PDB file of C-alpha atoms in Angstrom:
ATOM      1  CA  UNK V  95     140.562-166.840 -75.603  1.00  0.00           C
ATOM      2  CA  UNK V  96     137.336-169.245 -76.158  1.00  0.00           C
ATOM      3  CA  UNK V  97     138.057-171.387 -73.142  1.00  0.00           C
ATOM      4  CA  UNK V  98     138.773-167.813 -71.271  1.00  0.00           C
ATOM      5  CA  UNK V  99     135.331-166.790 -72.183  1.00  0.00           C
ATOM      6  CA  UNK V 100     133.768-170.101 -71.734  1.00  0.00           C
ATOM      7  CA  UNK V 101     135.039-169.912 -68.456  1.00  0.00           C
ATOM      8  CA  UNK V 102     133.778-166.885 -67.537  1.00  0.00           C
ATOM      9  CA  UNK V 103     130.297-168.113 -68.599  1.00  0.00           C
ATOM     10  CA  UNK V 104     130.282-171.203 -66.348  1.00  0.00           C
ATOM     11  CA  UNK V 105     131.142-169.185 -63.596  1.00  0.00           C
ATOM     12  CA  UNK V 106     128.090-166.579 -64.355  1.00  0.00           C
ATOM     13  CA  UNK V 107     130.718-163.411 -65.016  1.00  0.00           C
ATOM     14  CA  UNK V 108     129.326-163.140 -68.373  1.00  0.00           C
ATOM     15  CA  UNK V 109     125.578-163.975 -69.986  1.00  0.00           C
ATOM     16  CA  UNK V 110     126.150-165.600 -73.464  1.00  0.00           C
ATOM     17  CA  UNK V 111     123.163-164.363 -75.821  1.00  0.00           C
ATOM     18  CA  UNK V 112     123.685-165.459 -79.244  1.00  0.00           C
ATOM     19  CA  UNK V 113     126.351-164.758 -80.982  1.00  0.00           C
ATOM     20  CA  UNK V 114     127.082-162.001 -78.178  1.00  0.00           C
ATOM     21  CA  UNK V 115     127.765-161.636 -74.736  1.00  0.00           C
ATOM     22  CA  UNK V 116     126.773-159.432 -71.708  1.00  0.00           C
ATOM     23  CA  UNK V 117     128.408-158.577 -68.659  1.00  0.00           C
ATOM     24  CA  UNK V 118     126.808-160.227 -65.100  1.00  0.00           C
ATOM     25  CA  UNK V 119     125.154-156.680 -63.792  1.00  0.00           C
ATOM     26  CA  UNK V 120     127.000-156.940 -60.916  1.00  0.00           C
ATOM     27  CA  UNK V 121     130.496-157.110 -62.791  1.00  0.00           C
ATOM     28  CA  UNK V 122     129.034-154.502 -65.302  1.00  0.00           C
ATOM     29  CA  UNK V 123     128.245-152.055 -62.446  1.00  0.00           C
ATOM     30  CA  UNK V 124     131.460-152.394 -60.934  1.00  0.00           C
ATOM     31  CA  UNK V 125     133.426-151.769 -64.389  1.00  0.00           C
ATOM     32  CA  UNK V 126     131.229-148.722 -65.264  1.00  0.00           C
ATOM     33  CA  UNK V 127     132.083-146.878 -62.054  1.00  0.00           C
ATOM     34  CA  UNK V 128     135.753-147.500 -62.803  1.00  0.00           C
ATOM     35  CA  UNK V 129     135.508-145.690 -66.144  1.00  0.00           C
ATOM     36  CA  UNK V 130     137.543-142.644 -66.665  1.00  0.00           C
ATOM     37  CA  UNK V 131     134.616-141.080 -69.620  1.00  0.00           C
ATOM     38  CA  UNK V 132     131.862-143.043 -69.690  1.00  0.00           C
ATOM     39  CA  UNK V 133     130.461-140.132 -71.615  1.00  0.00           C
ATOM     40  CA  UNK V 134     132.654-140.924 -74.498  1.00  0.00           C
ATOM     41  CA  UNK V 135     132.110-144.882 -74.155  1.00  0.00           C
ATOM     42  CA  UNK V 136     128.429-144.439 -74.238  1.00  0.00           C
ATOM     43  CA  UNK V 137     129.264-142.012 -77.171  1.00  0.00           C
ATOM     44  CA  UNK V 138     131.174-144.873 -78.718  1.00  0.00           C
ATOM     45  CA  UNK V 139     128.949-147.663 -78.134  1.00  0.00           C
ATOM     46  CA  UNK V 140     125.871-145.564 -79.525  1.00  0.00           C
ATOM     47  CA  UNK V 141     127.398-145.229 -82.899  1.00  0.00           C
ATOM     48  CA  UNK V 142     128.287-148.456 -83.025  1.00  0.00           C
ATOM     49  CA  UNK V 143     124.471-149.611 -82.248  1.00  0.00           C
ATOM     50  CA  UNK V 144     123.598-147.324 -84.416  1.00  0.00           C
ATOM     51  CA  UNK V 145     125.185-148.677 -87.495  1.00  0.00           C
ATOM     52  CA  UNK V 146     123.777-152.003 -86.997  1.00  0.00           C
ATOM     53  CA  UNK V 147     121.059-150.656 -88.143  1.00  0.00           C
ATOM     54  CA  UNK V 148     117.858-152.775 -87.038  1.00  0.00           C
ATOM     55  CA  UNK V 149     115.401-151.739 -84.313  1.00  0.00           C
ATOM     56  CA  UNK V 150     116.712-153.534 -81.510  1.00  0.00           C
ATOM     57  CA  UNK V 151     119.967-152.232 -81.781  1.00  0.00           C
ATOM     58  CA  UNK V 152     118.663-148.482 -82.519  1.00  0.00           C
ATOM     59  CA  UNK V 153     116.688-148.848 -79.171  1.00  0.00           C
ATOM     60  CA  UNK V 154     120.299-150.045 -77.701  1.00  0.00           C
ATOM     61  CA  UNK V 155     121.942-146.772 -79.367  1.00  0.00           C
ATOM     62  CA  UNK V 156     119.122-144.694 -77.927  1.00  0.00           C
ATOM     63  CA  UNK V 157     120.250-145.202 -74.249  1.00  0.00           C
ATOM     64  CA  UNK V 158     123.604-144.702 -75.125  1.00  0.00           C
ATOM     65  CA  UNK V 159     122.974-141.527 -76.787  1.00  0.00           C
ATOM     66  CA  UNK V 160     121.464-139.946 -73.949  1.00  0.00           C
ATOM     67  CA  UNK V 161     123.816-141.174 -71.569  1.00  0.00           C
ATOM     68  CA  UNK V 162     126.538-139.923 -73.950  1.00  0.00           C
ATOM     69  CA  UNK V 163     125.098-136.407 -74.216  1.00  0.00           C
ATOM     70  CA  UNK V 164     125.184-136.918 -77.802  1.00  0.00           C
ATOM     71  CA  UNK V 165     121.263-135.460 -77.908  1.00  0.00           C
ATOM     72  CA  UNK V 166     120.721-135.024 -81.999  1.00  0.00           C
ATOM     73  CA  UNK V 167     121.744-138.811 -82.562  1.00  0.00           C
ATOM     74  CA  UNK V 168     118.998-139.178 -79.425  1.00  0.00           C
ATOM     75  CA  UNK V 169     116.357-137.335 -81.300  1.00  0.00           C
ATOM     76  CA  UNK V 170     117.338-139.021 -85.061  1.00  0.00           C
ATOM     77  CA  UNK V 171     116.700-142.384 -83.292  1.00  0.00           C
ATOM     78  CA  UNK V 172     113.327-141.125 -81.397  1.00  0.00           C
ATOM     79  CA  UNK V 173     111.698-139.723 -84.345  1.00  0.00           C
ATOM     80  CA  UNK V 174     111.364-142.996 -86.175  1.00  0.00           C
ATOM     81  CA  UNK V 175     109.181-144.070 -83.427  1.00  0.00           C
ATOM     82  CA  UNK V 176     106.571-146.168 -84.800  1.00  0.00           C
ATOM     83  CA  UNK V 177     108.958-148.476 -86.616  1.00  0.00           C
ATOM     84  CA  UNK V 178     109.768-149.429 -83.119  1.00  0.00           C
ATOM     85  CA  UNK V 179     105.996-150.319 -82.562  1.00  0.00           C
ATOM     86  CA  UNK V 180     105.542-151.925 -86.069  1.00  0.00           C
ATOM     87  CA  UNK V 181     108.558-154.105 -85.643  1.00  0.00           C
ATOM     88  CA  UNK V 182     107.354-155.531 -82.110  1.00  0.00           C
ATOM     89  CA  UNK V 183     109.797-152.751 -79.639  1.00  0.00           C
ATOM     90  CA  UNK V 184     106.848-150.685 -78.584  1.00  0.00           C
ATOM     91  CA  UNK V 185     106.973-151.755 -75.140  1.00  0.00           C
ATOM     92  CA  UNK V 186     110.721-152.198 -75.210  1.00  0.00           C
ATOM     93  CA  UNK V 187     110.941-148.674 -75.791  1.00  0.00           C
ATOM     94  CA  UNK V 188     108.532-147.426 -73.378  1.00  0.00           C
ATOM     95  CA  UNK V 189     110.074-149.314 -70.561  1.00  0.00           C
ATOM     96  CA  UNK V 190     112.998-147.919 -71.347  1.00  0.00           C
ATOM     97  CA  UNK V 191     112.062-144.453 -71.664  1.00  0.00           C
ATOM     98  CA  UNK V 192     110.489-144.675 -68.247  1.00  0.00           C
ATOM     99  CA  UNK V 193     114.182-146.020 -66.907  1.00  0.00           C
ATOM    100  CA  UNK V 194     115.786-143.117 -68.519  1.00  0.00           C
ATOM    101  CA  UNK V 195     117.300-140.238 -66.315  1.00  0.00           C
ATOM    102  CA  UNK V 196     115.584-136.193 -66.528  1.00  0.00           C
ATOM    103  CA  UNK V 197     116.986-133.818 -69.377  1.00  0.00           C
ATOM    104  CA  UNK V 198     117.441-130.208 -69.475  1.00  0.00           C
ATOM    105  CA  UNK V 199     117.449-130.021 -73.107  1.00  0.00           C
ATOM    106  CA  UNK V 200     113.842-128.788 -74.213  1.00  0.00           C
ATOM    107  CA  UNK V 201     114.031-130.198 -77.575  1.00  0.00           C
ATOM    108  CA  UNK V 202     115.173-133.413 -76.441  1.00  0.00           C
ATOM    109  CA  UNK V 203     112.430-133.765 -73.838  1.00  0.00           C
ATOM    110  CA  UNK V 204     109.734-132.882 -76.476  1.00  0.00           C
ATOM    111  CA  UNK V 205     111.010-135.961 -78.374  1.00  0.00           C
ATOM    112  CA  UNK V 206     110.948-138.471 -75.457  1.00  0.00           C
ATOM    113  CA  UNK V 207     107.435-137.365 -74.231  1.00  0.00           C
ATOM    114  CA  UNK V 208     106.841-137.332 -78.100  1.00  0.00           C
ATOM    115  CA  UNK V 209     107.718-141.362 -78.673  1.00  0.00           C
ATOM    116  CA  UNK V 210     106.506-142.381 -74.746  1.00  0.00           C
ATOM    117  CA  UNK V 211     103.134-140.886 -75.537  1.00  0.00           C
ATOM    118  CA  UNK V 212     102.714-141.670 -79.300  1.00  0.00           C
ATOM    119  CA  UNK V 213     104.022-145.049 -78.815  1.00  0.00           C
ATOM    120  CA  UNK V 214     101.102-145.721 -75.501  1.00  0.00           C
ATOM    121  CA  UNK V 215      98.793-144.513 -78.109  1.00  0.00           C
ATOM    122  CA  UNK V 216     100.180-146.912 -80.717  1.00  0.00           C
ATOM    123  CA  UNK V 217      99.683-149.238 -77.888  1.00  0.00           C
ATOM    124  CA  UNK V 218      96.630-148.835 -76.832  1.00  0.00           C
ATOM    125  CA  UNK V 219      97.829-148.153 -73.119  1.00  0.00           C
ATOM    126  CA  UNK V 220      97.273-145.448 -70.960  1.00  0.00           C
ATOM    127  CA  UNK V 221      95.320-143.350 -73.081  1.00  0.00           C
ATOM    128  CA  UNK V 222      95.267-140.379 -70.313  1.00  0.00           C
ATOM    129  CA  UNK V 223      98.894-140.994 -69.606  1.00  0.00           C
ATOM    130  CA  UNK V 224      99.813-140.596 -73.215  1.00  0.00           C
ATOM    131  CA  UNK V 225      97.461-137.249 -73.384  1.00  0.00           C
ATOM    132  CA  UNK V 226      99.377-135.615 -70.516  1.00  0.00           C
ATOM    133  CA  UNK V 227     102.992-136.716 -72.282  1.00  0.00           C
ATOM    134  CA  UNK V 228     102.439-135.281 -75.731  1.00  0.00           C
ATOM    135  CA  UNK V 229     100.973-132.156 -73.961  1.00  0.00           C
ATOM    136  CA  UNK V 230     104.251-131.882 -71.758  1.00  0.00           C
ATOM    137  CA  UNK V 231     105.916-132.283 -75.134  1.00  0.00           C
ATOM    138  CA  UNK V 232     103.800-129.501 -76.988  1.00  0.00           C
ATOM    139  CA  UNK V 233     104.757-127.860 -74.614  1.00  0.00           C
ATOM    140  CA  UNK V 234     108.730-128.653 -74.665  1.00  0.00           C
ATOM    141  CA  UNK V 235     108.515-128.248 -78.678  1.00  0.00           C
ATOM    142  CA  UNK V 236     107.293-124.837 -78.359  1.00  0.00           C
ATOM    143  CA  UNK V 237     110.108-123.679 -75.494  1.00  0.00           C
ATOM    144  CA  UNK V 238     112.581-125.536 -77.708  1.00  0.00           C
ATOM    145  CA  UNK V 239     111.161-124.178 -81.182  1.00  0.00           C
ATOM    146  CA  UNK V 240     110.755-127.554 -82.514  1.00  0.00           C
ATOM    147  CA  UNK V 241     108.264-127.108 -84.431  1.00  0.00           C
ATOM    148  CA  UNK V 242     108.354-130.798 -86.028  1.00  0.00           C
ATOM    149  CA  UNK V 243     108.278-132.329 -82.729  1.00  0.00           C
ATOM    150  CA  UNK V 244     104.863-129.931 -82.104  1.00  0.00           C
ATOM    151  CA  UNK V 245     103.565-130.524 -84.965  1.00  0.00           C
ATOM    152  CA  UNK V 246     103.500-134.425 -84.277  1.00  0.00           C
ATOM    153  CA  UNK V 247     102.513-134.478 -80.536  1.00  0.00           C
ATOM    154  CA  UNK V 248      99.789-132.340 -81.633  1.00  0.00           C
ATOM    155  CA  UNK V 249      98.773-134.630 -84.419  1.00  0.00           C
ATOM    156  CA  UNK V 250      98.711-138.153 -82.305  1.00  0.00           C
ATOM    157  CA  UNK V 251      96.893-135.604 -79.234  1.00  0.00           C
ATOM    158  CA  UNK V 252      93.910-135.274 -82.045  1.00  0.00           C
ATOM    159  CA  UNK V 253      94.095-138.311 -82.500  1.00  0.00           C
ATOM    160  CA  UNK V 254      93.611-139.299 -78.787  1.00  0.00           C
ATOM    161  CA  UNK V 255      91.015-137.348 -78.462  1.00  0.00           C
ATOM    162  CA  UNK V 256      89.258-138.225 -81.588  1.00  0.00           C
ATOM    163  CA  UNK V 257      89.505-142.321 -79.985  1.00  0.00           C
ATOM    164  CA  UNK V 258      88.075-140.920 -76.846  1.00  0.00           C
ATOM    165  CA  UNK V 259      84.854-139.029 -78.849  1.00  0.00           C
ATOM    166  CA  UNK V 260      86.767-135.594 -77.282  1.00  0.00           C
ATOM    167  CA  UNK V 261      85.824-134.065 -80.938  1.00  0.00           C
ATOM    168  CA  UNK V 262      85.775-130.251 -80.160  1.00  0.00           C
ATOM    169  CA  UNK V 263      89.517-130.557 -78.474  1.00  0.00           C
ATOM    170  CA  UNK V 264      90.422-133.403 -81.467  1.00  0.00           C
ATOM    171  CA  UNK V 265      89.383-130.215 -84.191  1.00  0.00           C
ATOM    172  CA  UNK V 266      91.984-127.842 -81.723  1.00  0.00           C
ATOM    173  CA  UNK V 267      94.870-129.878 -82.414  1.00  0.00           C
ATOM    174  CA  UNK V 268      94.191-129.794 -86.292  1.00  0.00           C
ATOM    175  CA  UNK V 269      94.143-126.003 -86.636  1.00  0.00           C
TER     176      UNK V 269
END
């Protein structure tokens, strides 16, 4: 099976990185339209991210998640957001947030505009972009009745506004 896989490298079919492997996206793309459930795989594959345990591999379990449907395991992942910044995936995860299809689920969507926008402020980036994402996700948090997820965006909004000398709409978000 090594020379099979060795193989496979040399020819470009799959990407050795580490001690693990990826599919060519060309190969990939062709074996994920030939999957029966790929609900259930990405279902699978999240859980098994997930247990690794470390950042990168939550971030992996993230997309998966979503993709899966599986939107709890989504929002446990997304509300440990600024580990992801402290441990160096801030921009990892906002890329991939941007990449990531629309949701219908209200709660959900409060916690991805939640982590895009905290995470920009975290960053530094975008300051007016990450004001109009933790809005949207006030917003989403109150349809949804999340009122963690609220309760957050509203915090890192004061805080936004607080950076940007906005002090009378800082003081709003704090009552």
């Amino acid at each position: 099976i090594i020379s099979f896989i060795m193989a496979m490298e040399k020819i470009g079919v799959i990407i050795a990185l580490g001690n693990e492997f990826e599919l060519h996206p060309l190969v990939r793309d062709v074996a994920y339209s030939q999957l029966q459930n790929a609900e259930e795989i990405h279902k699978r594959a999240g859980m098994f991210y997930y247990r690794k345990g470390n950042s990168g591999d939550k971030l992996e379990a993230l997309y998966h998640f979503i993709m899966g449907g599986e939107d709890e395991m989504a929002i446990e992942v997304l509300s440990n957001f600024a580990s992801f910044v402290d441990e160096g995936y801030g921009d990892v995860l906002i890329s991939m947030l941007d990449r990531l299809p629309a949701t219908n689920n209200a709660r959900l969507a409060a916690w991805l505009l939640l982590a895009e926008g905290s995470t920009m402020r975290l960053l530094s980036m975008g300051m007016e972009t990450a004001k109009e994402k933790l809005v949207e996700s006030i917003k989403s948090a109150e349809e949804a009745m999340d009122g963690r997820a609220r309760a957050l965006a509203m915090n890192n909004l004061g805080i936004i506004y607080r950076e940007l000398g906005e002090i009378k709409q800082a003081k709003e978000m704090y009552r």
